[in-house]
PDB file of C-alpha atoms in Angstrom:
ATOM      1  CA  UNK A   1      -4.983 -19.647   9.862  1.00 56.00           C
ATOM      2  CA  UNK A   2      -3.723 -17.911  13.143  1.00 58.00           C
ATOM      3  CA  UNK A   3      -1.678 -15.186  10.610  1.00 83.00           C
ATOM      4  CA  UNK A   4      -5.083 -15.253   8.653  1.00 91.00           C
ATOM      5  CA  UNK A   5      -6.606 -11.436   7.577  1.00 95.00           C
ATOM      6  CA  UNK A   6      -9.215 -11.220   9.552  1.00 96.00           C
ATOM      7  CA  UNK A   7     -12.618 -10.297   7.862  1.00 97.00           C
ATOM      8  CA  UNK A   8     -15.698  -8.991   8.835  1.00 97.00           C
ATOM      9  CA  UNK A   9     -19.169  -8.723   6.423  1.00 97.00           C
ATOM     10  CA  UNK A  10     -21.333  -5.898   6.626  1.00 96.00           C
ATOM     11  CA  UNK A  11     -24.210  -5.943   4.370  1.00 94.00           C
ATOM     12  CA  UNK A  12     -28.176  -6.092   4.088  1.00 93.00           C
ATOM     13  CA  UNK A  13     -27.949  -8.272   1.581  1.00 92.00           C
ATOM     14  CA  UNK A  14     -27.604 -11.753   2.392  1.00 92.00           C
ATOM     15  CA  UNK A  15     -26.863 -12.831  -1.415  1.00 91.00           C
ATOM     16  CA  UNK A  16     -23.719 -10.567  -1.021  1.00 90.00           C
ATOM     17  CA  UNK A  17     -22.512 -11.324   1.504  1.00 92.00           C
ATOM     18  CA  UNK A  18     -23.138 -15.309   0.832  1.00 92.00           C
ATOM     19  CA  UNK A  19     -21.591 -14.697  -2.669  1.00 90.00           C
ATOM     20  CA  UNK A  20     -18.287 -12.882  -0.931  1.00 91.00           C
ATOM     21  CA  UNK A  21     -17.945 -15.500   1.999  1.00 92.00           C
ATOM     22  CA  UNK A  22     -17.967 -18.315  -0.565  1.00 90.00           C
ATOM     23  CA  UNK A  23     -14.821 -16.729  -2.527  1.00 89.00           C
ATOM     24  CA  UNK A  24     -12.925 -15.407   0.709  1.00 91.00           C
ATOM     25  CA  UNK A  25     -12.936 -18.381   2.468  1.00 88.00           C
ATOM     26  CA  UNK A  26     -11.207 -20.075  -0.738  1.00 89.00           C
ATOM     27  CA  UNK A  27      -8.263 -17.724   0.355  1.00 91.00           C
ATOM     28  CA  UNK A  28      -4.954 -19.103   2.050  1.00 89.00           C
ATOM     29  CA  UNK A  29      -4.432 -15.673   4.186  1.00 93.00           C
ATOM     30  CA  UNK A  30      -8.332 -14.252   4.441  1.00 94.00           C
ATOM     31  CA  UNK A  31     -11.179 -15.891   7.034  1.00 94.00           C
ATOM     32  CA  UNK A  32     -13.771 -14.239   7.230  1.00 95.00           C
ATOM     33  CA  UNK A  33     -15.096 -14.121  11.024  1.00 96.00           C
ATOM     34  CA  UNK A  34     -18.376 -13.019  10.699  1.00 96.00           C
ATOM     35  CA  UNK A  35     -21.239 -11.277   8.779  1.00 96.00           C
ATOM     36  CA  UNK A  36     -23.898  -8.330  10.061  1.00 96.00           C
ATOM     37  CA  UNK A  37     -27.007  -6.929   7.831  1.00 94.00           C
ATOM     38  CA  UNK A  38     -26.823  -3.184   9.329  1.00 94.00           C
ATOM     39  CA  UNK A  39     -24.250  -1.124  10.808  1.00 95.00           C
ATOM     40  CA  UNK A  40     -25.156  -1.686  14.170  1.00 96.00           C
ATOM     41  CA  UNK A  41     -24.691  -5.244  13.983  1.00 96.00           C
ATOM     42  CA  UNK A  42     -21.316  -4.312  12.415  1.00 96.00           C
ATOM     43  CA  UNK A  43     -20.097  -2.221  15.214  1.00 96.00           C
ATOM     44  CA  UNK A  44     -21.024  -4.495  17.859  1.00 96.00           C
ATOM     45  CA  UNK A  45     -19.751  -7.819  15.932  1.00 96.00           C
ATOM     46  CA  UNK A  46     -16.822  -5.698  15.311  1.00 96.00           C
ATOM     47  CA  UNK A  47     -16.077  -5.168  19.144  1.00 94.00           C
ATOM     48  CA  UNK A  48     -16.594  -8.918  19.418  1.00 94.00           C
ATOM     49  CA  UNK A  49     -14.689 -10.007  16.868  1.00 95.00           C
ATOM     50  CA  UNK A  50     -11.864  -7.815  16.580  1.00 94.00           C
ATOM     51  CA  UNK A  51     -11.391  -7.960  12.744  1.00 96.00           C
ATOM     52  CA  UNK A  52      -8.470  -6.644  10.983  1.00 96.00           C
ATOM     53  CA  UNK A  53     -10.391  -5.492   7.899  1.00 96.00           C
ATOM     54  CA  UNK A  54     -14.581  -4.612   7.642  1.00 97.00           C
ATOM     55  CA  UNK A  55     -15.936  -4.784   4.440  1.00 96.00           C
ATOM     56  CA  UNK A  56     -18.704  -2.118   4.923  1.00 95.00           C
ATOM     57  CA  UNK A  57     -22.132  -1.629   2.504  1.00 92.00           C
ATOM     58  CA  UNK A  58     -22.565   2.401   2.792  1.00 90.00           C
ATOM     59  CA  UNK A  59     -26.635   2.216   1.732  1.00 88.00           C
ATOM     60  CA  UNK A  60     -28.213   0.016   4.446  1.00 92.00           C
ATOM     61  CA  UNK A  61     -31.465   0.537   6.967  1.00 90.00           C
ATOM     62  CA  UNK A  62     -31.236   1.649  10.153  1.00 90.00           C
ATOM     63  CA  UNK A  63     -27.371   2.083  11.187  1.00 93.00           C
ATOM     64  CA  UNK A  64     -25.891   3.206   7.604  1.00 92.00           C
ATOM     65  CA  UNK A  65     -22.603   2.585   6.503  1.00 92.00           C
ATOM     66  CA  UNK A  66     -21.468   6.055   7.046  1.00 92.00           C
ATOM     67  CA  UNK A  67     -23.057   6.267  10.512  1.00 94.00           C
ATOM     68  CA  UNK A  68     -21.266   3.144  11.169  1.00 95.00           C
ATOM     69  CA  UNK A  69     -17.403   4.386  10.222  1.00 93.00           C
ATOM     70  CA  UNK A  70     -18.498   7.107  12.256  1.00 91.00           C
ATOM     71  CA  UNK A  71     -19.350   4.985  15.420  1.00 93.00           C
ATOM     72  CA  UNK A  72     -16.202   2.535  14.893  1.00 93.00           C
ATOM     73  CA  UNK A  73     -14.089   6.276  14.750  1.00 87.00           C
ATOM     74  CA  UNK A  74     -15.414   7.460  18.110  1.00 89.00           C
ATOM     75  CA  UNK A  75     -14.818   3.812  19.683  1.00 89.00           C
ATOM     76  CA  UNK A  76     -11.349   4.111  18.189  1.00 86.00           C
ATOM     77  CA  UNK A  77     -11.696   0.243  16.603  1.00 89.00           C
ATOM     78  CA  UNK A  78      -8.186  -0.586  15.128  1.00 88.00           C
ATOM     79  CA  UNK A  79      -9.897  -2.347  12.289  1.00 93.00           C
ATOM     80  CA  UNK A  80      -9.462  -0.842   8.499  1.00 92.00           C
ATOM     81  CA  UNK A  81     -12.740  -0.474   6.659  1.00 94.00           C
ATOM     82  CA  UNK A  82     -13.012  -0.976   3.155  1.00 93.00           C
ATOM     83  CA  UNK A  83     -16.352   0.602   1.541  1.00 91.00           C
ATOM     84  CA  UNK A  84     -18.216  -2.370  -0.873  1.00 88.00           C
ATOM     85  CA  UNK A  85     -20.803  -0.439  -2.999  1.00 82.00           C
ATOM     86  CA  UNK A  86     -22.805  -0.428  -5.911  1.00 78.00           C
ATOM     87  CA  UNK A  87     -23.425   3.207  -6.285  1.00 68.00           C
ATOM     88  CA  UNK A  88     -20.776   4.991  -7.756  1.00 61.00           C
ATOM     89  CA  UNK A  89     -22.048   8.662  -6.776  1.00 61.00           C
ATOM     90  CA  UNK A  90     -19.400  11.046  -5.562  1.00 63.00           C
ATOM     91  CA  UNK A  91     -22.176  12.154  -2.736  1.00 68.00           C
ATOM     92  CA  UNK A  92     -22.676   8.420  -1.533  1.00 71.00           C
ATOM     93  CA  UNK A  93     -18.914   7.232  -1.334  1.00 72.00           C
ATOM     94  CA  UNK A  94     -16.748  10.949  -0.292  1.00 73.00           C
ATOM     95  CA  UNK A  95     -18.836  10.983   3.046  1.00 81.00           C
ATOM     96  CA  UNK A  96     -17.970   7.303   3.444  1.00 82.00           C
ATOM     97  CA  UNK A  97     -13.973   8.160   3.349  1.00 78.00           C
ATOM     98  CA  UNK A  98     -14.291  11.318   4.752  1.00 77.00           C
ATOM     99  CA  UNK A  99     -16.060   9.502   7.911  1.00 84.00           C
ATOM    100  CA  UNK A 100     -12.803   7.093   7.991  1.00 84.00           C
ATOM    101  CA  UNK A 101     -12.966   4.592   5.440  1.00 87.00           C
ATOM    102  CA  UNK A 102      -9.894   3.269   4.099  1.00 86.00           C
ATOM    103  CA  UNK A 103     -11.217   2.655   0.591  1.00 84.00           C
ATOM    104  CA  UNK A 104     -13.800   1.461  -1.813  1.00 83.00           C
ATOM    105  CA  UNK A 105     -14.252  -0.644  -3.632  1.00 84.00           C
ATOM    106  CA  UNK A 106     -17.552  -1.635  -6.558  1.00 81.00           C
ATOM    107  CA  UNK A 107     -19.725  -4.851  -5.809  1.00 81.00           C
ATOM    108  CA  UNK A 108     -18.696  -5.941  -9.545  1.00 81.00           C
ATOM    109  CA  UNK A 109     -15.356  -5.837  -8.607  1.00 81.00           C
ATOM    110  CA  UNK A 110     -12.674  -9.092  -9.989  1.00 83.00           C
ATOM    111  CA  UNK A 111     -12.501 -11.357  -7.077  1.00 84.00           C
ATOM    112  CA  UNK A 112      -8.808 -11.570  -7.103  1.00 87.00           C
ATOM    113  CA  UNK A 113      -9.049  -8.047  -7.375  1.00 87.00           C
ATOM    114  CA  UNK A 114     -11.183  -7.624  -4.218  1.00 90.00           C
ATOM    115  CA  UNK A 115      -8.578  -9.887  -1.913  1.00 92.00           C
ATOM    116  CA  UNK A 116      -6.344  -7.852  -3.390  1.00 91.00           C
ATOM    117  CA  UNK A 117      -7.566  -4.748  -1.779  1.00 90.00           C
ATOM    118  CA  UNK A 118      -8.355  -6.453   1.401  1.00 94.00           C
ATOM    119  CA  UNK A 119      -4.469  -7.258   1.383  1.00 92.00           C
ATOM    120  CA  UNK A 120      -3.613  -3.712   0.601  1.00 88.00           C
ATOM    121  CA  UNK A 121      -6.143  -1.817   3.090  1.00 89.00           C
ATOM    122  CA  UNK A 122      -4.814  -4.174   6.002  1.00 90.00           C
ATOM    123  CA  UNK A 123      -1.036  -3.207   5.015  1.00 86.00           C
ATOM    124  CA  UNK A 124      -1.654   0.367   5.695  1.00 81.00           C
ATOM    125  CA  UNK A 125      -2.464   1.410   2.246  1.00 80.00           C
ATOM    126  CA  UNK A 126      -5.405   4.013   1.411  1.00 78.00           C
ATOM    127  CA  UNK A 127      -7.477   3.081  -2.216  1.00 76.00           C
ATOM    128  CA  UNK A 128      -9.126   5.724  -3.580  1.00 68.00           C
ATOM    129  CA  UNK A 129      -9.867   6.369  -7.671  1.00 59.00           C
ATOM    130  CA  UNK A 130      -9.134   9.517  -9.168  1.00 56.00           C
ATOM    131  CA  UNK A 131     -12.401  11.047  -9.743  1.00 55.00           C
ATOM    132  CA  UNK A 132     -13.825  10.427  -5.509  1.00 59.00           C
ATOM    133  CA  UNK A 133      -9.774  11.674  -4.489  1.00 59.00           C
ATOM    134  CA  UNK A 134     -10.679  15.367  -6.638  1.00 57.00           C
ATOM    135  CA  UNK A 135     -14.025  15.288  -4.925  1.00 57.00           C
ATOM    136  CA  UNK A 136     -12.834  14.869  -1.297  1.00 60.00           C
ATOM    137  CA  UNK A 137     -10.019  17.634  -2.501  1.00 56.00           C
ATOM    138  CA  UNK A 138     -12.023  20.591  -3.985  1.00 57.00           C
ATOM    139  CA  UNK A 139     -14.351  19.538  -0.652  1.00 56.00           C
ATOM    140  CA  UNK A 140     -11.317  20.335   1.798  1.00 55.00           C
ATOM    141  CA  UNK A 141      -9.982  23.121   0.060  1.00 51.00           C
ATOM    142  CA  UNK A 142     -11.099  25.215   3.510  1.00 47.00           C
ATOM    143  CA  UNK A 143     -10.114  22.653   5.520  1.00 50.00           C
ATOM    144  CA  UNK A 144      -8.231  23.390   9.068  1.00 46.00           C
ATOM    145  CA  UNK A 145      -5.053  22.207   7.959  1.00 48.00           C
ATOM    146  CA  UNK A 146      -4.213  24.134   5.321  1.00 50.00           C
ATOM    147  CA  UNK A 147      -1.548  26.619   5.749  1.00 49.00           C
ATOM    148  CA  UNK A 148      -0.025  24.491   8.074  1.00 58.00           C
ATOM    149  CA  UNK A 149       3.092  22.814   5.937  1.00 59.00           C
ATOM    150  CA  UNK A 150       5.490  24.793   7.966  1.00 59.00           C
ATOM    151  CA  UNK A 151       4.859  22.845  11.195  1.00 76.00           C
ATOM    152  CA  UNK A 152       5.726  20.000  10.170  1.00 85.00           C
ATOM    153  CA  UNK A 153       9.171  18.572  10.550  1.00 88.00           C
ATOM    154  CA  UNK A 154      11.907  17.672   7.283  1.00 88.00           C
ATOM    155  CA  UNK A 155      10.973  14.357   8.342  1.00 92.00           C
ATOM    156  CA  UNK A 156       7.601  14.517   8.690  1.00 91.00           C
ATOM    157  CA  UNK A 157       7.249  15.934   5.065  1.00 89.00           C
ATOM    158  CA  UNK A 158       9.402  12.841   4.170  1.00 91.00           C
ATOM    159  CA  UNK A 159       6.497  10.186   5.635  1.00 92.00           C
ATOM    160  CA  UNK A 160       3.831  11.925   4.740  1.00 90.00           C
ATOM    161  CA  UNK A 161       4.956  11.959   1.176  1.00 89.00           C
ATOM    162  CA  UNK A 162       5.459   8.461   1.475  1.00 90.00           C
ATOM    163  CA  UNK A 163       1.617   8.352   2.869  1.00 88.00           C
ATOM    164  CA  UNK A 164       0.286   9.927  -0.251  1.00 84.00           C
ATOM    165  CA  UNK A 165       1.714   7.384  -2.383  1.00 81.00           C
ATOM    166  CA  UNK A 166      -0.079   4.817  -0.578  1.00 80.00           C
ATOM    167  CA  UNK A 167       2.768   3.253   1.562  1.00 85.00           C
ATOM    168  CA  UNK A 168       2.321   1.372   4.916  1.00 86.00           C
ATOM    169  CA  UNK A 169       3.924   2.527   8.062  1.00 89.00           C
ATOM    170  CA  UNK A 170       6.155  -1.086   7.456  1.00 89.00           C
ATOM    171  CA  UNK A 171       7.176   0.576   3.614  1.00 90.00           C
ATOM    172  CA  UNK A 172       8.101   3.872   4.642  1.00 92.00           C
ATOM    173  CA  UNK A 173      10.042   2.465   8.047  1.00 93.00           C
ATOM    174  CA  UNK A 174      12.070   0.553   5.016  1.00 92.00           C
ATOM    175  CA  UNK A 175      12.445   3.688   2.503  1.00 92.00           C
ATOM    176  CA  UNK A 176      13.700   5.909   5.295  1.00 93.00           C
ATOM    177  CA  UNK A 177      15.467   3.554   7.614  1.00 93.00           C
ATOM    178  CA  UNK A 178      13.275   3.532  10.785  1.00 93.00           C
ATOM    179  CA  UNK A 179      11.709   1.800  12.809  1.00 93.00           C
ATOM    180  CA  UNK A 180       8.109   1.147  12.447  1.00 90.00           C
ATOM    181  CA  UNK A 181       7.836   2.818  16.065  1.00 91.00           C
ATOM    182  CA  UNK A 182       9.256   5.848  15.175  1.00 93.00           C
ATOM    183  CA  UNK A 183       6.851   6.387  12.241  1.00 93.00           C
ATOM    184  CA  UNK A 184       4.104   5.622  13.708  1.00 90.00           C
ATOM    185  CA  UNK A 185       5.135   8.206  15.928  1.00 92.00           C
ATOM    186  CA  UNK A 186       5.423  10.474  13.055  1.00 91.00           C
ATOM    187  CA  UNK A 187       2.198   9.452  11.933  1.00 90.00           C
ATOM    188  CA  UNK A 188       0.427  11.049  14.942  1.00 88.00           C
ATOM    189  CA  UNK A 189       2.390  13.887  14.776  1.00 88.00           C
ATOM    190  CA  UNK A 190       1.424  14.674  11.934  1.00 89.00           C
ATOM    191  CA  UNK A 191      -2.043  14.244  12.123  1.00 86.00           C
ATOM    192  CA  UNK A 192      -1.770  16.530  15.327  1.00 84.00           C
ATOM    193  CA  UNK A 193      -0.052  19.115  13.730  1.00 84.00           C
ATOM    194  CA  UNK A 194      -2.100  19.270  10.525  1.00 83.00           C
ATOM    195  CA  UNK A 195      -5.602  18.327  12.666  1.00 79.00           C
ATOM    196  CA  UNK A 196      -6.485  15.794  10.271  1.00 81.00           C
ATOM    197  CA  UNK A 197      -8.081  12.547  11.782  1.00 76.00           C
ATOM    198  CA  UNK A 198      -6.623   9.830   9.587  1.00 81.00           C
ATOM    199  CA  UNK A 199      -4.662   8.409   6.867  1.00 83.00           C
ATOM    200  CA  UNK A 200      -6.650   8.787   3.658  1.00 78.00           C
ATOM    201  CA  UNK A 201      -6.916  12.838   4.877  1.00 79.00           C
ATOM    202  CA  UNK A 202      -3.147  13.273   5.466  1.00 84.00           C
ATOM    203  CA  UNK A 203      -2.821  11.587   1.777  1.00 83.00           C
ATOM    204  CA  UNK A 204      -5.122  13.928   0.500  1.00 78.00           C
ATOM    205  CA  UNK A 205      -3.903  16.788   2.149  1.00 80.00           C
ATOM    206  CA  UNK A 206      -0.196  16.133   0.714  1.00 81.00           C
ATOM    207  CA  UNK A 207      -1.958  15.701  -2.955  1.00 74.00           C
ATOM    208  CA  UNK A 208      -3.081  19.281  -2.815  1.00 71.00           C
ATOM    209  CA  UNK A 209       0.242  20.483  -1.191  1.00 72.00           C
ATOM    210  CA  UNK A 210       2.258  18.863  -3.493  1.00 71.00           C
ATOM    211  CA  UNK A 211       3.692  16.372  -1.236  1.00 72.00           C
ATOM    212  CA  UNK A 212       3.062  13.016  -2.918  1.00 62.00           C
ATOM    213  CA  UNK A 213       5.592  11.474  -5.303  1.00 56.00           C
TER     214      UNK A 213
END
């Protein structure tokens, strides 16, 4: 499994995460390396570890999920975090993307539906459902970025259309005929120019620009 996805568990629950172990590690291309019952066991399992993708609880004691993204943001941990949650309130999951989060995800989710989005966060793609995506907009409508479309390059504009629609750095390299280097390079720029810290804000910035396909 040395090309396996590499999966951390971060839950209090010990049901869930039993129940989600026993249908990952059915999967040819997911092992999961580990499981923590805060977020402080998540960070420092994650620094241990080095997974490629954290499935993250947001409501836990101690170290919450949030607090958690936050601390994995500052340590600048490579791995993509997708949000596993049974609350479905706007004011429990937007702080969870806004603090970094890839995407979310419900605890009733299909199981072929949840490797799916472990497949899709660790490509580079952001998942977010409609109704959270016009939360985190109408909450960045005063956001530091805006006004700042005519900084960015033709180019630039090009990839982070291709961001918004939920394309990897590997997908857009393809679309546009570059290499993954070069848009990755774009990537930062972008998030320079615009002061955005990630991914899932440059897509949502586009959205409200009009950038996105």
């Amino acid at each position: 499994m040395a090309d396996a996805i590499r999966v951390l568990l971060v839950d209090d629950h010990q049901v869930v995460r039993r129940g989600l172990r026993t249908f990952l590690e059915v999967q040819d291309d997911i092992e999961v390396v580990g499981e923590a019952a805060d977020g402080a066991e998540g960070v420092a399992l994650a620094g241990e570890l080095r997974p490629d993708v954290i499935l993250m609880d947001v409501r836990m004691p101690g170290m919450d999920g949030v607090a958690a993204l936050r601390r994995l943001r500052e340590l600048d941990h490579p791995a993509r975090v997708l949000v596993v949650t049974s609350f479905t309130e706007q004011r429990t999951v937007v702080p969870a993307l806004r603090a970094g989060a890839a995407g979310y995800v419900y605890k009733d989710i299909d199981p072929d539906a949840l490797a799916g989005a472990i497949r899709s966060v660790h490509a580079g793609h952001v998942l977010l459902q409609a109704e959270v995506a016009g939360a985190l907009l109408a909450q960045e409508e005063t956001h530091s970025g805006q006004g700042r479309a005519g900084s960015l390059t033709e180019r630039e504009r090009e990839v982070l259309g291709l961001i918004a629609d939920g394309r990897s750095n590997r997908e857009i390299a393809r679309a546009l005929v570059l290499s993954e280097k070069t848009v990755k390079t774009h990537v930062s720029n972008i998030l320079m120019k615009l002061d955005l810290a990630d991914r899932t804000q440059a897509a949502l910035w586009a959205v409200r620009h009009g950038l996105s396909g």
